[in-house]
Amino acid sequence: MWKKQVSDMEWDFNGYVDKPHLRGARLKIKFYAFEHKPRMLEVIKWFMHHEMTTGEILTAKRSMNGIVRYTKY
């Protein structure tokens, strides 16, 4: 029997970040805007990893929003 492969298009940090004012969608990073560009998607995921290890998740989310706006422009 085949199992459905788990998608890596949404990173959920609920339960991992210990800040009571953050929960739900504020602790999720969604990559659906780049699913049709696989090479760009890989670079963006590496960049998000770097942003979260050197800063905070909200900084990473702001960076992600900027990248999405730029690619739509």
XYZ file of C-alpha atoms in Angstrom:
73
model
C 0.000 0.000 0.000
C 1.329 3.446 -0.951
C 1.457 6.217 1.608
C 0.836 9.775 0.624
C 4.081 11.719 0.797
C 4.059 14.489 3.384
C 4.451 17.877 1.756
C 7.165 20.266 2.827
C 5.290 23.296 1.524
C 4.236 24.509 4.967
C 6.421 24.758 8.048
C 4.474 24.800 11.306
C 6.291 25.894 14.465
C 3.272 25.772 16.789
C 4.397 24.000 19.937
C 8.083 24.713 19.265
C 8.187 28.464 19.833
C 7.629 29.410 23.459
C 6.026 32.835 23.060
C 2.443 33.013 24.345
C 1.440 35.916 22.066
C 2.366 33.883 18.964
C 0.229 30.992 17.780
C -1.670 29.702 14.784
C -0.800 31.204 11.406
C 1.819 33.490 12.947
C 4.005 30.435 13.478
C 3.596 28.994 9.973
C 5.658 29.651 6.885
C 3.951 28.701 3.636
C 5.860 28.182 0.394
C 2.932 27.671 -2.000
C 3.787 30.830 -3.958
C 6.929 29.075 -5.230
C 5.686 25.543 -5.873
C 5.848 26.081 -9.648
C 9.526 27.181 -9.380
C 11.370 24.261 -7.730
C 14.894 25.703 -7.912
C 13.769 29.015 -6.453
C 11.794 27.138 -3.787
C 14.906 25.342 -2.590
C 16.862 28.601 -2.281
C 13.997 30.295 -0.435
C 13.772 27.407 2.048
C 17.508 27.657 2.737
C 17.132 31.417 3.192
C 14.228 30.949 5.621
C 16.316 28.439 7.565
C 19.126 30.992 7.781
C 16.726 33.774 8.839
C 15.275 31.653 11.643
C 18.622 30.445 12.966
C 20.119 33.951 13.016
C 16.988 35.861 14.018
C 13.390 35.216 14.946
C 10.454 33.641 13.158
C 8.678 36.987 12.739
C 11.752 38.391 10.974
C 11.758 35.367 8.696
C 8.056 35.816 7.947
C 8.601 39.488 7.043
C 11.422 38.474 4.722
C 9.209 35.817 3.155
C 6.403 38.337 2.570
C 8.881 40.649 0.860
C 10.132 37.878 -1.418
C 6.582 36.894 -2.384
C 5.697 40.525 -3.190
C 8.867 40.949 -5.230
C 8.272 37.834 -7.344
C 4.671 38.879 -8.009
C 5.861 42.302 -9.141
